[in-house]
Amino acid sequence: MKINEHYTEIGNNYLFAEIAKRVREYKAKEPGKQVISLGIGDITQPIAPAVIEAIHRATDEMTDTSTLRGYSPDSGYDFLVQAILKHEFTDRGIHVEADEIIVSDGAKSDTGNIGDILSPDNTVAITDPAYPVYVDTSIMAGRRIELLPCTPANGFLPSFPKQKTDVIYLCYPNNPTGTALTRGQLKTWVDYAITNRSLILFDAAYEAFISQQDVPHSIFEIEGARQVAIEFRSFSKTAGFTGLRCGYTVVPKDLTAETSKGEKISLNALWKRRQSTKFNGTAYIIQRGAEAVYTPEGQRQTRETIAYYMHNAGIIRDALESAGLICYGGINAPYIWCRTPDGLTSWQFFDLLLDRVQVVGTPGSGFGPSGEGFFRFTAFGKREDTLEAVSRIKSLL
Ligand code: PLP
């Protein structure tokens, strides 16, 4: 037996494990001190009552043989697909069809698993810094990676790859930088992909946090994108499903690739084949919960929660800027990306904040080499923690 040795090439110290370890060690050393975390991008606010009520109703259906549900249809229940189609795409004038929406257990699995239907020979371009799944899963598959630096110098707009690239991961609004692309900027990438016959894997997990008019919610708002892009969406940040688990991937039927024998293959069909072979569907109860996000109450309640998080984002950004830090993001995404003060490395700033004011954030270098010298704060905290954390940081700087 041989293992897939590419797994030995990915870093052992997963970023959040290292953070947790340092916090644990600090707490053991200073048991009386209260540590506040503005680190992980996980929810702190209750899930919308409309979603919870739908989950309760769906759970009750499981007690009766006439309403009981077992395995879900491979691509998701029609009630959820139709709700997604109407609210996310059709009502916004975006051309997507029902059989192009494939429901899943979240964007992490899909952004990682999509590589299953692509050749290991493909070259992959990934923005740097990035959500770690794109790099790690590309390494696991043995693909050659080109990083595309995103820094203040280029306004966080990556340059096109230097080498011919088959696959490009883009995530906008972006984790970790909190920055977004305008329609015009995203169009240059769609045009690039059309000219170079590349595939764009577009992660739109944070689209619900967009506040500016010229920022696209979907890559399919851009002309030509149906020929070159797959889009990943998630209920995790939109509606607090990080623990419930539901997302979906849009694979347009216009998207095709040629086999080595010159045969045209639909990526939509291939992804459905992959999912029906390796995935047995998202729980019925959870899909009913996701459907309820699109009821009038669900929409109102989830928007209120997003507004709460984005108010935190404003508090963090204003406070850090008034303390002299240079900050980015926090306008179309729940993350604030700061330059570390006094030329500190990301981990030096992490240790300083933990040691001196007991505040935890995420070192930018954990998201890729271009993240060195930056630090990410999340807006997903509780309001009182956010206020206390920024006041402590201000007292330090
Ligand atoms: N994509 C990005 C950019 C993320 O930041 C995250 C989670 O933090 C995910 C995907 C994962 O989403 P899900 O919870 O749907 O797996």
mmCIF file of N, CA and C in Angstrom, residues 6 21 27 34 95 100 107 109 116 129 133 146 205 238 248 258-259 298 305-306 315 365 370 373 393:
data_model
loop_
_atom_site.group_PDB
_atom_site.id
_atom_site.type_symbol
_atom_site.label_atom_id
_atom_site.label_comp_id
_atom_site.label_asym_id
_atom_site.label_seq_id
_atom_site.Cartn_x
_atom_site.Cartn_y
_atom_site.Cartn_z
ATOM 1 N N HIS A 6 1.275 13.451 -1.594
ATOM 2 C CA HIS A 6 1.038 14.894 -1.641
ATOM 3 C C HIS A 6 0.486 15.388 -0.290
ATOM 4 N N LYS A 21 -3.570 26.692 20.364
ATOM 5 C CA LYS A 21 -2.481 26.216 21.224
ATOM 6 C C LYS A 21 -1.858 27.396 21.990
ATOM 7 N N LYS A 27 -3.425 31.009 28.702
ATOM 8 C CA LYS A 27 -4.410 30.904 29.786
ATOM 9 C C LYS A 27 -3.861 30.074 30.946
ATOM 10 N N GLN A 34 -8.909 37.537 31.295
ATOM 11 C CA GLN A 34 -10.016 37.191 30.394
ATOM 12 C C GLN A 34 -9.629 37.499 28.944
ATOM 13 N N HIS A 95 -29.167 35.007 -15.140
ATOM 14 C CA HIS A 95 -29.567 33.762 -15.804
ATOM 15 C C HIS A 95 -28.888 32.544 -15.183
ATOM 16 N N GLU A 100 -28.976 23.722 -12.702
ATOM 17 C CA GLU A 100 -27.575 24.145 -12.571
ATOM 18 C C GLU A 100 -27.201 24.378 -11.110
ATOM 19 N N ALA A 107 -19.722 25.170 1.400
ATOM 20 C CA ALA A 107 -18.767 25.597 0.377
ATOM 21 C C ALA A 107 -17.364 25.032 0.613
ATOM 22 N N SER A 109 -16.568 21.892 1.462
ATOM 23 C CA SER A 109 -16.500 20.606 0.754
ATOM 24 C C SER A 109 -16.450 20.836 -0.755
ATOM 25 N N ASP A 116 -11.942 16.967 -7.950
ATOM 26 C CA ASP A 116 -12.151 15.564 -8.356
ATOM 27 C C ASP A 116 -12.481 15.443 -9.841
ATOM 28 N N PRO A 129 -3.177 36.594 -0.020
ATOM 29 C CA PRO A 129 -3.621 35.494 0.847
ATOM 30 C C PRO A 129 -4.958 34.899 0.398
ATOM 31 N N VAL A 133 -8.296 26.328 2.016
ATOM 32 C CA VAL A 133 -8.785 25.113 1.338
ATOM 33 C C VAL A 133 -8.298 25.029 -0.116
ATOM 34 N N GLU A 146 0.230 28.601 -8.873
ATOM 35 C CA GLU A 146 0.838 29.931 -8.953
ATOM 36 C C GLU A 146 0.042 30.865 -8.035
ATOM 37 N N ALA A 205 -19.039 32.943 -0.880
ATOM 38 C CA ALA A 205 -19.585 32.620 0.447
ATOM 39 C C ALA A 205 -20.025 33.862 1.228
ATOM 40 N N THR A 238 -24.302 33.621 5.585
ATOM 41 C CA THR A 238 -25.530 34.321 5.211
ATOM 42 C C THR A 238 -26.595 34.163 6.291
ATOM 43 N N TYR A 248 -24.521 25.501 -1.764
ATOM 44 C CA TYR A 248 -24.831 25.001 -3.116
ATOM 45 C C TYR A 248 -23.797 25.507 -4.091
ATOM 46 N N GLU A 258 -13.057 19.574 -23.200
ATOM 47 C CA GLU A 258 -12.818 18.505 -24.180
ATOM 48 C C GLU A 258 -11.963 17.417 -23.571
ATOM 49 N N THR A 259 -12.299 16.168 -23.830
ATOM 50 C CA THR A 259 -11.441 15.064 -23.379
ATOM 51 C C THR A 259 -10.243 14.983 -24.335
ATOM 52 N N GLY A 298 -37.768 35.203 7.337
ATOM 53 C CA GLY A 298 -36.388 34.699 7.262
ATOM 54 C C GLY A 298 -35.462 35.745 6.664
ATOM 55 N N THR A 305 -29.338 40.179 11.329
ATOM 56 C CA THR A 305 -28.114 39.597 11.905
ATOM 57 C C THR A 305 -26.882 40.047 11.121
ATOM 58 N N ILE A 306 -27.009 40.082 9.802
ATOM 59 C CA ILE A 306 -25.878 40.544 8.987
ATOM 60 C C ILE A 306 -25.566 42.008 9.316
ATOM 61 N N ILE A 315 -17.336 49.272 13.774
ATOM 62 C CA ILE A 315 -16.731 49.612 15.081
ATOM 63 C C ILE A 315 -15.238 49.270 15.061
ATOM 64 N N SER A 365 -0.180 36.012 7.955
ATOM 65 C CA SER A 365 0.746 35.101 7.276
ATOM 66 C C SER A 365 0.187 33.683 7.217
ATOM 67 N N SER A 370 1.731 36.538 1.121
ATOM 68 C CA SER A 370 1.412 37.970 1.008
ATOM 69 C C SER A 370 0.635 38.488 2.216
ATOM 70 N N GLY A 373 2.786 40.455 7.752
ATOM 71 C CA GLY A 373 2.717 41.888 8.069
ATOM 72 C C GLY A 373 1.281 42.406 8.120
ATOM 73 N N ILE A 393 -7.290 47.294 22.511
ATOM 74 C CA ILE A 393 -6.242 47.472 21.485
ATOM 75 C C ILE A 393 -5.849 48.957 21.426
#
